Coordinates of C-alpha atoms in Angstrom, one line a residue:
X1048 CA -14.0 158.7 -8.2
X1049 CA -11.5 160.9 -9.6
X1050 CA -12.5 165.0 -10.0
X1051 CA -13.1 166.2 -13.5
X1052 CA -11.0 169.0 -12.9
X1053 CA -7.9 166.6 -11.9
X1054 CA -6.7 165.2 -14.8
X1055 CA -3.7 163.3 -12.7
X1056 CA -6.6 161.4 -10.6
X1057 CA -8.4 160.6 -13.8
X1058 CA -4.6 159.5 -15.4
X1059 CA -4.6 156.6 -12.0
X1060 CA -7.5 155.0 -13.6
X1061 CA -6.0 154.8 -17.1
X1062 CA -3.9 151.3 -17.5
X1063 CA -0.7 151.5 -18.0
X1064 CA 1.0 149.8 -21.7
X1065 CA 2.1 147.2 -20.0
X1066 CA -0.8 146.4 -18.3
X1067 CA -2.6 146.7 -21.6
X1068 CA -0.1 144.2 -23.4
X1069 CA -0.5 141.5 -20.7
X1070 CA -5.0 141.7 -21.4
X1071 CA -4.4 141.5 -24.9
X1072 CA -1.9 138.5 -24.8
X1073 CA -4.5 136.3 -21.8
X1074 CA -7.2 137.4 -24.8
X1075 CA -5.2 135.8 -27.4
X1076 CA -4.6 133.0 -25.4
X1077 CA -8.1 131.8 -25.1
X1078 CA -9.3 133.5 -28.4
X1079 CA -9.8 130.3 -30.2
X1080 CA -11.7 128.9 -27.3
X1081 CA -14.1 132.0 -27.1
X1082 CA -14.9 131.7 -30.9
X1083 CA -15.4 128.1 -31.1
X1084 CA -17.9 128.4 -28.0
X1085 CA -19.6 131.5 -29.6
X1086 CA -19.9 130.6 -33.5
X1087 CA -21.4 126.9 -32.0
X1088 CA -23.7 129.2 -30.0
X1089 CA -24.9 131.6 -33.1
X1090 CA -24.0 129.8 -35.9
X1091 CA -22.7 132.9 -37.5
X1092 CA -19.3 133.8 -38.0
X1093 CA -20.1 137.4 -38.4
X1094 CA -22.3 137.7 -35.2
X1095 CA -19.3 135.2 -33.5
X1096 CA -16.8 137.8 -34.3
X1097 CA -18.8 140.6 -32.6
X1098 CA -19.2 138.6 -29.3
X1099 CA -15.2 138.3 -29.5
X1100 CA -15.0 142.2 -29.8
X1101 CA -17.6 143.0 -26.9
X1102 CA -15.9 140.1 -24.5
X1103 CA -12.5 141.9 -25.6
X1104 CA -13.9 145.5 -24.6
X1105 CA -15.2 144.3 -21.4
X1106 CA -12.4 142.6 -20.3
X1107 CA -10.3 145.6 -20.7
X1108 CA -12.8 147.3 -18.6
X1109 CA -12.3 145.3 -15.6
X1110 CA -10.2 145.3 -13.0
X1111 CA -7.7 143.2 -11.5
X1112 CA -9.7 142.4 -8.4
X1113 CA -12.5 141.3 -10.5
X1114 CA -10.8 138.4 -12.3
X1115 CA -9.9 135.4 -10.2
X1116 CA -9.3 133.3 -13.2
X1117 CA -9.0 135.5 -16.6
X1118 CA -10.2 131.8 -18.6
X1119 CA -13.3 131.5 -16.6
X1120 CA -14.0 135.2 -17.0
X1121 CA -13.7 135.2 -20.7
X1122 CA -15.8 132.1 -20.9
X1123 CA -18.4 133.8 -18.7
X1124 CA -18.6 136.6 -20.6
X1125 CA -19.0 135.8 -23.9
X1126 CA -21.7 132.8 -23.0
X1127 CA -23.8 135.4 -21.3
X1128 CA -23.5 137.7 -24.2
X1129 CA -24.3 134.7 -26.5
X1130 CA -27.6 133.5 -24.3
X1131 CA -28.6 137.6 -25.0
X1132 CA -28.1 137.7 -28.5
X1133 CA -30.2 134.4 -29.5
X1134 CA -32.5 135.7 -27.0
X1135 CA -33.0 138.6 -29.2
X1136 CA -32.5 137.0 -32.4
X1137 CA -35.4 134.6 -31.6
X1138 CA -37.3 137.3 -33.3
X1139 CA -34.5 137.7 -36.4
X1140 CA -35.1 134.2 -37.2
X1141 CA -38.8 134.3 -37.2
X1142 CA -39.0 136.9 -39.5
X1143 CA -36.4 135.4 -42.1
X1144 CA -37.3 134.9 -45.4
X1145 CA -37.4 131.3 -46.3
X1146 CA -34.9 128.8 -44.0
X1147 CA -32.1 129.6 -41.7
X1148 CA -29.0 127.8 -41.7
X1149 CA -25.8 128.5 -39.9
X1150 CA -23.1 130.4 -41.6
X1151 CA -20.5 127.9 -43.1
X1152 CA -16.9 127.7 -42.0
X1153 CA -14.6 126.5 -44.5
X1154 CA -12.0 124.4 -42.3
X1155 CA -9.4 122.8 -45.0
X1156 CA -6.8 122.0 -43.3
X1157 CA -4.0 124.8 -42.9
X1158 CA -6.5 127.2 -44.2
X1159 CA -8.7 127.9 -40.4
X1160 CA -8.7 131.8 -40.3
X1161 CA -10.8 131.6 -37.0
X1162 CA -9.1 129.8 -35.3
X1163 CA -11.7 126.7 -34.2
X1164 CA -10.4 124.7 -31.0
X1165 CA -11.5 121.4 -32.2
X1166 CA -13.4 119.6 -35.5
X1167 CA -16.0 117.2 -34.2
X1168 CA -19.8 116.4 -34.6
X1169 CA -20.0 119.7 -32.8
X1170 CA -19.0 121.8 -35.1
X1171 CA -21.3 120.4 -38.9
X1172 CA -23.6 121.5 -40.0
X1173 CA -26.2 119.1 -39.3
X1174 CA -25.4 119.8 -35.4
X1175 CA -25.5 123.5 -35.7
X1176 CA -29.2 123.0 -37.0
X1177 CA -30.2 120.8 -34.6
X1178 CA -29.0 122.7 -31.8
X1179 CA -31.2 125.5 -32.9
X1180 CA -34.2 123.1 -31.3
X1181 CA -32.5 124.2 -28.0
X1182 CA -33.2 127.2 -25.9
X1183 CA -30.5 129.5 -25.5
X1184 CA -29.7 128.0 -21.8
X1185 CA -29.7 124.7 -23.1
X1186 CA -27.8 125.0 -25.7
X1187 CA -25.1 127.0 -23.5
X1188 CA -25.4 124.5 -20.9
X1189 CA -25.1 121.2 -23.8
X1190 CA -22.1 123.1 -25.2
X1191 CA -20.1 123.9 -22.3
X1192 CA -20.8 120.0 -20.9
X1193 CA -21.0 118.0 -24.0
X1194 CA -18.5 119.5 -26.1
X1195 CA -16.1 121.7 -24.3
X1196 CA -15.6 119.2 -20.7
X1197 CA -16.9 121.9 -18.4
X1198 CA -17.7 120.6 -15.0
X1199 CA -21.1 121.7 -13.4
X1200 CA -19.9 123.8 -10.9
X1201 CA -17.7 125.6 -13.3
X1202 CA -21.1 125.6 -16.2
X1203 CA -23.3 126.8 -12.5
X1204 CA -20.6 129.9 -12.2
X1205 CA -20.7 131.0 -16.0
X1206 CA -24.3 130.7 -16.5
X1207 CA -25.4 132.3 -12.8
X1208 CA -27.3 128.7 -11.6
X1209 CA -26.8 126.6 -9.0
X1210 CA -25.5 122.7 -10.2
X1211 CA -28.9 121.0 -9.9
X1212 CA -30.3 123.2 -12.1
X1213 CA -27.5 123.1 -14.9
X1214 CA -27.7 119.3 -14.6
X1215 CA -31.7 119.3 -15.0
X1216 CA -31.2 121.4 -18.2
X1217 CA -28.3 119.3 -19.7
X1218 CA -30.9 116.3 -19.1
X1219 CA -33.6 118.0 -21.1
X1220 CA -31.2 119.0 -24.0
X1221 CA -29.9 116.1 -24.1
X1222 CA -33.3 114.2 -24.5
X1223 CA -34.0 116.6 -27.4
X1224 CA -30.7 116.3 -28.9
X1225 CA -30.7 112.3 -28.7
X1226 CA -34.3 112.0 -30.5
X1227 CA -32.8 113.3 -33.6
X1228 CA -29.1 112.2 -34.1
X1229 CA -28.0 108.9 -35.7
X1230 CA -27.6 106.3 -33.9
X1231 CA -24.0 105.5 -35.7
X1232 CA -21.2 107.6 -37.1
X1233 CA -20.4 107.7 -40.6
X1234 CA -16.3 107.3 -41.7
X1235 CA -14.6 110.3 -43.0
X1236 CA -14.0 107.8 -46.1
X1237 CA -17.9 106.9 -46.5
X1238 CA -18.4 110.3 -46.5
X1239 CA -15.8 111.2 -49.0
X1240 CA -17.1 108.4 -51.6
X1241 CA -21.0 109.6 -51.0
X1242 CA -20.1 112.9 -51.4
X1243 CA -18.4 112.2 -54.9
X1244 CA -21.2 110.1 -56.1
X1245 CA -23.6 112.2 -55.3
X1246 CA -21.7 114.6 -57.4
X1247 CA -21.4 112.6 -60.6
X1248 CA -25.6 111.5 -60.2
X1249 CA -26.2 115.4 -60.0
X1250 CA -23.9 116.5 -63.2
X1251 CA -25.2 113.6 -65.1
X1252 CA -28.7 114.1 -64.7
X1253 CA -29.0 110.5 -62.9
X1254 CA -32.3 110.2 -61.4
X1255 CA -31.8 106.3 -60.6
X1256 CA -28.1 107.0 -59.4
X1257 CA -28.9 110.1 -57.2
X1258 CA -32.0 108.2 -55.4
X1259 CA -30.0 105.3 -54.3
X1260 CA -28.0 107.5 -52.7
X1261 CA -30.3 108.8 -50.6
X1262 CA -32.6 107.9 -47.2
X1263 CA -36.2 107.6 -47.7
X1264 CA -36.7 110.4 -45.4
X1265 CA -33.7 112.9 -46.7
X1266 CA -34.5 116.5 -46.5
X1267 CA -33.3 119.0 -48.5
X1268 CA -32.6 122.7 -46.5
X1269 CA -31.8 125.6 -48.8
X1270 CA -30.9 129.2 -47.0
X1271 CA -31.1 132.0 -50.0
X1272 CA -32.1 134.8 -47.7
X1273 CA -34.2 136.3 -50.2
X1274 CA -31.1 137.0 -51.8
X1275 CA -30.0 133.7 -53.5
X1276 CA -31.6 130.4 -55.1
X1277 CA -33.2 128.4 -52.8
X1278 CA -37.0 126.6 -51.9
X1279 CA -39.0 128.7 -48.7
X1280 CA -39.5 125.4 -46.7
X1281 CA -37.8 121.9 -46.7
X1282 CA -38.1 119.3 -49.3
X1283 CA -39.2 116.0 -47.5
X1284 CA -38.8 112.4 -49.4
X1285 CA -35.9 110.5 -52.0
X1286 CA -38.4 111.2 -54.7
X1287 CA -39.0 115.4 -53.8
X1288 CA -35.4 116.0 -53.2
X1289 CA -33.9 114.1 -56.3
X1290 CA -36.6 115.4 -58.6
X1291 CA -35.5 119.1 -57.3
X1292 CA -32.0 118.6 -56.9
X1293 CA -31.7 118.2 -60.7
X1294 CA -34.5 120.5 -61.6
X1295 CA -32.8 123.5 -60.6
X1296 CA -29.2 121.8 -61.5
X1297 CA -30.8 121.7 -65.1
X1298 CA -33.0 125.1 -65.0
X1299 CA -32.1 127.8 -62.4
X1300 CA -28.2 126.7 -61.6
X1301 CA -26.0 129.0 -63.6
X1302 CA -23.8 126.8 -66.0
X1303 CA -20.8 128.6 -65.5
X1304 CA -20.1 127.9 -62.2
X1305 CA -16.8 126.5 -60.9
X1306 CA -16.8 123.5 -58.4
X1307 CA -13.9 122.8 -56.0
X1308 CA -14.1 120.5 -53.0
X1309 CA -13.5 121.7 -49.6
X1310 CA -14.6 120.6 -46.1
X1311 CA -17.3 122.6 -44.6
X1312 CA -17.7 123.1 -41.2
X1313 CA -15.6 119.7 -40.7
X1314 CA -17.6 117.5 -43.6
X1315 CA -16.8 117.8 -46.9
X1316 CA -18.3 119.3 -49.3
X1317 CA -18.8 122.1 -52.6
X1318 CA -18.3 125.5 -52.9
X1319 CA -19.3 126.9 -56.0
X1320 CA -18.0 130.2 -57.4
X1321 CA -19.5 132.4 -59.7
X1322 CA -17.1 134.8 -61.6
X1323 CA -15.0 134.3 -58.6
X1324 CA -16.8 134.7 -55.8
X1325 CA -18.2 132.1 -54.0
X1326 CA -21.9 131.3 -55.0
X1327 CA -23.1 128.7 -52.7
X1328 CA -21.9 126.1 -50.5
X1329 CA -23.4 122.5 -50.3
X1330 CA -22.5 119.8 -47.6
X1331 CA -24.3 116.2 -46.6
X1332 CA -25.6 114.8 -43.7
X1333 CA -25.1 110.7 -44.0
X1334 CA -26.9 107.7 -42.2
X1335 CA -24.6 104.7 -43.4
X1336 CA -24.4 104.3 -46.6
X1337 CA -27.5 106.9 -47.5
X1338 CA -28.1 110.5 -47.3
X1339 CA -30.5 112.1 -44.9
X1340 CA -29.8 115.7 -45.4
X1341 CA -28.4 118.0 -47.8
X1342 CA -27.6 121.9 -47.0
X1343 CA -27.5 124.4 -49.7
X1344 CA -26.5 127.9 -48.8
X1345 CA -26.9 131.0 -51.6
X1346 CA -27.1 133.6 -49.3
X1347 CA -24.4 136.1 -50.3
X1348 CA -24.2 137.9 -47.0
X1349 CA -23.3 134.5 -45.2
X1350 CA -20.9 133.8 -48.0
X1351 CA -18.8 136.9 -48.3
X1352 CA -16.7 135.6 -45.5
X1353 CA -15.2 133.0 -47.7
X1354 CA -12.0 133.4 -50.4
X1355 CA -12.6 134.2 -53.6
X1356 CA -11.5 131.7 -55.7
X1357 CA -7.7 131.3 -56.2
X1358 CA -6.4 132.1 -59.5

């Protein structure tokens, strides 16, 4: 412990530039990796980028002798701080006004200023919501296994449990994650032509059109924050959902809003502008040939991460 009156012993402890430039560039290796595991953890890109920053602080803290493998360190890191924060944001959610939905992620090809690893089931929005039915460890443990190819031992090390325990938990997360997802994929082309029909039923006013589009059981989640246009609790049934899809299309919408077709969060989708700035973002969920969910974010504050509209 170096004497506050010796300024040369307190010097020692300070790294050196060089030692400084080789953290930041092993950070910048795996930077990618640590925001595609924390943004699938929180669903927020703002609370995502503040994991980054803490793993980034407290990794320059350390010392050599306490890194074996500066990967496995990063990863542990940031997962523990993730578990923490949805520990504590358990109690965010709950008091939310209306529905939460995960902060959307334009990813366009060529224009990914995060950074994602990968673009898989993982990343839409339709997993991001169901992963929410997880507990933190579950949905650490699910993540790290399902998605990111860690082996048990390596998932036992970051999350402080021993294997049989990580694979008892994976078992339960998967048995909750199983119940609720389709039991086929939908092509990238099915999506793009349901996407644009569902389009041209909701500009048209076409009742008829827009329920053959979708599932008996569709629901329709809106997150407005108590900031932007949206219904408190989800709308359950074709009839519900198409009825007020258009309604608000024909009443509340704005009618000078400015459409352009992007992929969100790996599906694509609609972001709408207002005067510029983004206004809401919409994105499917499809079963086949039908519809089963539809997400509509208005919330500003998880908007204002995304470009203004190009001149």
């Amino acid at each position: 412990m170096p004497n506050e009156n010796n300024p040369d012993g307190l010097a020692e402890m300070q790294p050196s530039d060089s030692e400084v430039a080789i953290r930041l560039a092993a950070f910048d290796q795996y930077r990618s990796l640590l925001f595609s595991i924390a943004y699938r953890m929180l669903g927020s890109v703002t609370d995502a980028e503040d994991m980054l920053q803490e793993t980034f602080i407290r990794w320059q803290q350390t010392t050599e002798n306490e890194v074996r493998s500066p990967r496995a360190f990063l990863v542990t890191i940031i997962s523990r701080l993730c578990i923490s924060h949805l520990q504590s944001a358990r109690v965010q959610r709950e008091e939310y006004v209306g529905q939460w939905l995960p902060e959307p992620i334009v990813t366009d090809l060529g224009s990914d200023p995060f950074g994602i690893m990968r673009l898989d089931e993982s990343l839409s929005m339709a997993f991001l919501v169901l992963l929410e039915r997880l507990t933190p460890v579950e949905r650490a443990v699910f993540l790290l296994r399902e998605v990111f190819d860690y082996q048990y031992s390596e998932i036992a090390a970051v999350l402080d449990q021993n294997e049989v325990n990580c694979r008892q938990i994976l078992r339960r997360a998967r048995q909750h994650v199983s119940a609720m997802r389709p039991r086929f994929k939908t092509s990238r082309q099915q999506k793009n032509d349901l996407l644009e029909r569902f389009l041209k039923a909701t500009s048209s006013g076409d009742m008829k059109g827009l329920l053959a589009l979708l599932s008996k059981d569709v629901v329709l989640h809106s997150d407005g924050g108590s900031k932007g246009l949206a219904v408190p609790k989800m709308v359950h049934g074709a009839d519900r959902v198409a009825r007020g899809v258009l309604g608000s299309l024909e009443n509340l919408v704005p009618k000078n809003l400015v459409q352009r077709l992007a992929h969100i969060n790996g599906d694509p989708g609609v972001v709408s502008y207002l005067n510029g700035r983004p206004y809401s973002v919409v994105t499917l969920d499809n079963y086949g040939e039908r519809i089963r969910a539809i997400y509509v974010l208005t919330n500003p504050e998880k908007l204002s991460h995304l470009p203004e509209l190009p001149r």
